[in-house]
XYZ file of C-alpha atoms in Angstrom:
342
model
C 1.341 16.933 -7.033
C 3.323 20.413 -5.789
C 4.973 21.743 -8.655
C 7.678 23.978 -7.458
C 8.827 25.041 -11.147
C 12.054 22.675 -10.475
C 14.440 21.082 -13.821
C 14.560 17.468 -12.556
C 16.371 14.434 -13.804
C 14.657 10.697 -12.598
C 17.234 8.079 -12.255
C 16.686 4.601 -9.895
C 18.986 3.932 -7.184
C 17.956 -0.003 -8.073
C 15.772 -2.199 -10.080
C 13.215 -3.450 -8.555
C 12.345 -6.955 -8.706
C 8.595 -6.537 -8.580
C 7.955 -2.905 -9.501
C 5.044 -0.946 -7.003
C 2.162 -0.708 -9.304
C 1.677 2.998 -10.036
C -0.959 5.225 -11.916
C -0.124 4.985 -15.968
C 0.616 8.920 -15.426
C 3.064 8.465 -13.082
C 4.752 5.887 -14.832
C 5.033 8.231 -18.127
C 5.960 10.951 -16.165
C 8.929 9.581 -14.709
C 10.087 8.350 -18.004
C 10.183 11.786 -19.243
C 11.930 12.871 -16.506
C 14.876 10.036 -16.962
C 15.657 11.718 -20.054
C 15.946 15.898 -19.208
C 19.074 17.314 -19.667
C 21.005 18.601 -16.835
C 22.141 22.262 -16.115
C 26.048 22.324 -15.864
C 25.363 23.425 -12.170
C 23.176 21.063 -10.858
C 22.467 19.355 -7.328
C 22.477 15.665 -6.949
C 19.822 14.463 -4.834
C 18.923 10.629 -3.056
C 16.169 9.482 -1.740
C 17.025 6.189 -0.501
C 18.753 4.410 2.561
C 22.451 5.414 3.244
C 23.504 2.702 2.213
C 23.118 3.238 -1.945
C 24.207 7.376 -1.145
C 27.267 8.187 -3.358
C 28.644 11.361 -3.163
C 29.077 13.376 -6.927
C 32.593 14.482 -6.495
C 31.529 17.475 -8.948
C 27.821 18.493 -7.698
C 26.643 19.370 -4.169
C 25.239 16.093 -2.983
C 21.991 15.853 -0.492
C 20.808 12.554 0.575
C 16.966 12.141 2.113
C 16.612 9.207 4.515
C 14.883 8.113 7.838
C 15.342 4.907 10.540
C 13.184 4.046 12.920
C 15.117 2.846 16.330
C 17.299 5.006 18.920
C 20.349 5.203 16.155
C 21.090 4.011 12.610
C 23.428 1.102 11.575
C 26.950 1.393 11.557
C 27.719 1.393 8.610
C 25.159 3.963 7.482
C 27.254 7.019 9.813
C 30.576 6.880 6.976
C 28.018 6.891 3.479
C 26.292 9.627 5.536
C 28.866 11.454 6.262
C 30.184 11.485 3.033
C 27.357 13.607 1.602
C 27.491 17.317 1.626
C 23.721 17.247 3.682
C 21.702 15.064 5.065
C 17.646 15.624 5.261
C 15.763 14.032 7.696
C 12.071 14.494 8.128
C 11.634 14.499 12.071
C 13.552 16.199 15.211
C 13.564 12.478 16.375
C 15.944 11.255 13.372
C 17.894 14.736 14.020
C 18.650 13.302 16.961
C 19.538 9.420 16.531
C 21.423 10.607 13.412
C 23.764 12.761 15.576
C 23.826 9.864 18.066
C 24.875 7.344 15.630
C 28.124 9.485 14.618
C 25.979 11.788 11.474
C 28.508 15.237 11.494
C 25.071 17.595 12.936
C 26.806 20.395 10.477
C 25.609 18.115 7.853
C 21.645 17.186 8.371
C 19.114 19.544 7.848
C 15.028 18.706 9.312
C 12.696 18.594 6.062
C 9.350 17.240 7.502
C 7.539 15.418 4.537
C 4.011 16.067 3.902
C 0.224 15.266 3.271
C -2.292 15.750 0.461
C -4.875 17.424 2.215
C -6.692 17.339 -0.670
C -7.311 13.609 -1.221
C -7.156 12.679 2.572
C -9.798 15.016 3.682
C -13.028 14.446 5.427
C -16.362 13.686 3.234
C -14.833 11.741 1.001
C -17.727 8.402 0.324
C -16.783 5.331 2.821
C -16.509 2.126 1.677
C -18.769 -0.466 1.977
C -17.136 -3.129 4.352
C -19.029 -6.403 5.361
C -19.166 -7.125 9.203
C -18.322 -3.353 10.407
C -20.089 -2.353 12.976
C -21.227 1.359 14.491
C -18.129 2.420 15.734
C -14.602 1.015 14.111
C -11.209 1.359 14.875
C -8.591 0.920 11.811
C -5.158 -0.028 11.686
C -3.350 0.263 7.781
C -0.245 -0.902 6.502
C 1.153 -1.024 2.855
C 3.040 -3.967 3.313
C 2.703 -7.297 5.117
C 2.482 -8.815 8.780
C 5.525 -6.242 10.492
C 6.318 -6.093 13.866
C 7.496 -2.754 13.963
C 3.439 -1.774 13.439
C 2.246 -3.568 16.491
C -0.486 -5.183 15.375
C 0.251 -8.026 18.167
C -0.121 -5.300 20.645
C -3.384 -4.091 19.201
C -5.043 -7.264 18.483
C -4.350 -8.548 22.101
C -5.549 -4.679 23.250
C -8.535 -5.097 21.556
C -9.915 -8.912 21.796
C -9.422 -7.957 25.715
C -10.259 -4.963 25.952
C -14.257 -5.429 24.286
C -16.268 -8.167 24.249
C -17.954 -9.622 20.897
C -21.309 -8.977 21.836
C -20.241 -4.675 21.678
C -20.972 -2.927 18.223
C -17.789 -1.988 17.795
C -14.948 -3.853 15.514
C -11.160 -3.719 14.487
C -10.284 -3.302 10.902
C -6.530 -4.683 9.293
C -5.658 -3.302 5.947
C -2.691 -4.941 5.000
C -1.298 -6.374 1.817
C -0.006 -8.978 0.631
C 2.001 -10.861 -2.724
C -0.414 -13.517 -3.093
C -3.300 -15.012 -2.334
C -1.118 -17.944 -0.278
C 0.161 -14.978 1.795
C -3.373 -13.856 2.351
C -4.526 -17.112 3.381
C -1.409 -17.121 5.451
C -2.107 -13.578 7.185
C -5.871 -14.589 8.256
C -4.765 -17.780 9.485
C -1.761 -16.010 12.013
C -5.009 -13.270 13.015
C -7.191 -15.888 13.500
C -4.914 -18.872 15.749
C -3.704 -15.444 17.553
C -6.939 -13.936 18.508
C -8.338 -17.432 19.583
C -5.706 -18.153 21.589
C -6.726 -14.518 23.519
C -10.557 -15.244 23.643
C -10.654 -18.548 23.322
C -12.448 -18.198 20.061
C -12.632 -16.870 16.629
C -13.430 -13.095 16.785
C -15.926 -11.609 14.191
C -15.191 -7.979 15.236
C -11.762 -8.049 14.063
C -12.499 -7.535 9.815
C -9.110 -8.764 7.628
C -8.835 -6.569 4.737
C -5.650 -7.947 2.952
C -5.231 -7.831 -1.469
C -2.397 -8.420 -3.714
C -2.883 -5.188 -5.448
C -2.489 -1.981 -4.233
C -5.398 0.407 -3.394
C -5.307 4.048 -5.300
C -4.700 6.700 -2.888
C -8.445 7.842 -3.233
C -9.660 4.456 -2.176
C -8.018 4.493 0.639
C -9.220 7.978 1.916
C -12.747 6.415 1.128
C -11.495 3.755 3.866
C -9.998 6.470 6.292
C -13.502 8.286 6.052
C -15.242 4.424 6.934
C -14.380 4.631 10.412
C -13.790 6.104 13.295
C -10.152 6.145 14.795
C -7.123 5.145 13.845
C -4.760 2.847 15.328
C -1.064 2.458 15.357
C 0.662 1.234 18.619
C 4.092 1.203 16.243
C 7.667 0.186 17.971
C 9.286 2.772 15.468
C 8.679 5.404 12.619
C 11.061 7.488 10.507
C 7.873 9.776 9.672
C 4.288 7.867 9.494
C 2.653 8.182 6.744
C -0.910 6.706 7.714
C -0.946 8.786 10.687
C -0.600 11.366 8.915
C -2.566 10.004 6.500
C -5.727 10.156 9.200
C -5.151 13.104 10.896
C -5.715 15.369 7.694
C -8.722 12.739 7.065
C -10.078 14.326 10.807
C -9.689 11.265 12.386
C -9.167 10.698 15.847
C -5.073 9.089 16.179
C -4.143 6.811 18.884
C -0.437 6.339 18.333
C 3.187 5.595 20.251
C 4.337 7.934 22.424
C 8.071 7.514 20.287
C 9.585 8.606 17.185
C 9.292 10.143 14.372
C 5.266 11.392 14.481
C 5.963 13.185 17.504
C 6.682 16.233 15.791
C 3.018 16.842 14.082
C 0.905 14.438 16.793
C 0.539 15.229 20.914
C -1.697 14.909 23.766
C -3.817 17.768 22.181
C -4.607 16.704 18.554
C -3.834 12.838 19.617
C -3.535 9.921 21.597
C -0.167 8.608 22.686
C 0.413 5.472 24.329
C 2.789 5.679 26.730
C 5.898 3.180 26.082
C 6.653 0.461 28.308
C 10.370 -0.170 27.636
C 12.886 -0.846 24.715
C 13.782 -3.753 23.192
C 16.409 -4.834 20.385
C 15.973 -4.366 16.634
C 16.927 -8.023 16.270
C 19.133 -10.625 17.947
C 22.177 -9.831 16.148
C 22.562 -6.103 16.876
C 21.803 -4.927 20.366
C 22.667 -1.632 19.857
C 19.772 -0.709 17.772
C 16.186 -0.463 19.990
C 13.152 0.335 19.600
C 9.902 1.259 21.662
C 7.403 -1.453 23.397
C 3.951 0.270 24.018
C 1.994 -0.571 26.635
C -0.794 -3.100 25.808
C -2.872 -2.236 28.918
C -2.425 1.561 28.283
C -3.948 1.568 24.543
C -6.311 -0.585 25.716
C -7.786 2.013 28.284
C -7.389 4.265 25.269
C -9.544 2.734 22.872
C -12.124 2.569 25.312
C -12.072 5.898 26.319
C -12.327 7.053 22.921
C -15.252 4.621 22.070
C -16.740 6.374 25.193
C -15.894 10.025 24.213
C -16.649 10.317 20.457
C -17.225 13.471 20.758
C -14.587 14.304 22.431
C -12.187 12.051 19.980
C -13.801 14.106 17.253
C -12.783 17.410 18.514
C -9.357 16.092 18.358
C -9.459 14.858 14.389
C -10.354 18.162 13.688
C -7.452 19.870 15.829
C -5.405 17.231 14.204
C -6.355 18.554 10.469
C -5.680 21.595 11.066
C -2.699 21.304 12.450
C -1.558 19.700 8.830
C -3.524 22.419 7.233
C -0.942 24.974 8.911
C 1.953 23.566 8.903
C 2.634 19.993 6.908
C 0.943 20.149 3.504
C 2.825 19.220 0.340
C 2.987 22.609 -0.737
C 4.565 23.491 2.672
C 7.105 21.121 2.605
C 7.966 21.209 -0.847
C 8.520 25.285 -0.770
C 10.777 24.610 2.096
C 13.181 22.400 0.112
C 12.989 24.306 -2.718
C 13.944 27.687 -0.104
C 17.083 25.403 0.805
C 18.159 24.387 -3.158
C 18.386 28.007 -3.856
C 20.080 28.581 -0.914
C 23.011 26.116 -2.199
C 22.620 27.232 -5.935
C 23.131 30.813 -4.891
């Protein structure tokens, strides 16, 4: 945690229905903070989608958001506008946001950050049955999403390397229950043998219902040896991130948000085949295709150049060492709040 010497007041934009399991610590510490008094002069701040902003007729109002396709919804450009600023983390949502309608007076670029701390290299590796010497990984907090691509990636990689290679896929995903587990294994497994014909024992499922502690799953970053993420969209990227200050070797979309801390030096990009729609009932909003046969000639010639695809995890942690720790990011809002106080 940054502590930037801030007087903060916690409030939810909404109940949650099934509240994100958090570290007892964390829970008691935002408790406390639901309960500070406010300075008379005080900013109002949101971190939520535009469409819960609500501008303090009293208080200078700042509203933190992302989207992940070539614009934002409609409706999102009036709540938007409404606010006195708007933060986005990434040049890319700079962009859309001023597309979509967003006043460009109005947003400001705040790139998030990355504990370099916990995701570092060294850190003990799991202990996963099946993998093999060399392993890519692809991670996602939630469930089964498109926008990640892991259609893309599982058809890359059943093609792209036969069973009898010692090298495997690993799918950290999660899940509600264990139905939905059974669920997600089933959709891997009738998917993969409808590409090779057969069940694949390379390609490890890790899916749970609860959710892993952030130092668990640097011990899983530090398991393998690349990371995977042929995503259609992000508003930032955590898990890239996430990897790159591990010092691992990123093979990512050539789109978005990432492109601001990830390139052809400290990264692999796949290039991007086309666009396609958000969803059937809006066709304005798009979002990148990779190109299967691309990041499949990618994962092979990083399975072929470790050491090569090593040099590159360590350009890629340092270039979150210089420029997109927590601290780093955090001193730069706090630059901007007394900017506005003043």
């Amino acid at each position: 945690m940054v502590k930037q010497e801030a007087n903060i007041r916690f409030t939810p934009c909404v109940n949650e229905r099934e509240p994100m399991s958090m570290d007892p610590a964390e829970v008691s510490l935002l408790k406390s903070l639901s309960h500070r008094p406010l300075q008379e002069n005080h900013l109002v701040f949101y971190h939520f989608i535009p469409s819960y902003l609500k501008k303090d007729p009293n208080q200078f109002s700042i509203g933190l958001t992302m989207f992940e396709c070539n614009r934002i919804p409609a409706d999102w450009t009036h709540a938007c506008n409404q606010m006195d600023e708007i933060w986005v983390p990434s040049m890319f949502n700079y962009h859309t946001f001023i597309h979509s309608g967003v006043q460009p007076q109005k947003l400001k670029v705040m790139p998030l950050g990355v504990d370099t701390n916990t995701y570092r290299p060294g850190a003990s590796p799991l202990n996963i049955n099946g993998k093999r010497s060399f392993s890519f990984l692809i991670l996602s907090s939630s469930g089964w999403d498109a926008r990640k691509g892991y259609d893309v990636l599982l058809q890359a990689f059943a093609e792209e390397f036969g069973e009898e290679e010692d090298v495997c896929l690993i799918i950290k995903i999660r899940a509600s229950s264990q139905e939905e587990i059974r669920q997600q294994q089933e959709r891997v497994t009738q998917f993969v043998s409808r590409i090779a014909g057969r069940k694949r024992d390379s390609i490890i499922f890790l899916s749970s219902t609860d959710d892993w502690s952030e130092e668990k799953i640097a011990q899983l970053y530090n398991s393998v040896n690349c990371y995977v993420l042929p995503t259609r969209g992000e508003g930032w990227n955590m898990t890239v991130m996430e990897a790159m200050a591990t010092g691992l070797p990123v093979i990512t979309t050539n789109w978005s948000a990432h492109l601001d801390f990830i390139n052809h030096t400290n990264g692999y990009l796949i290039d991007v085949k086309g666009y396609q729609k958000l969803n059937a009932w809006n066709t304005e909003l798009l979002w990148a295709e990779p190109n299967k046969d691309h990041l499949r000639s990618l994962m092979r010639h990083v399975y072929m150049n470790q050491n090569e695809a090593e040099n590159k995890g360590q350009l890629a942690r340092e270039t979150l060492l210089n420029s997109y720790k927590w601290s780093i990011s955090a001193g730069r809002m706090m630059d901007r709040f007394r900017e506005i106080l003043s």
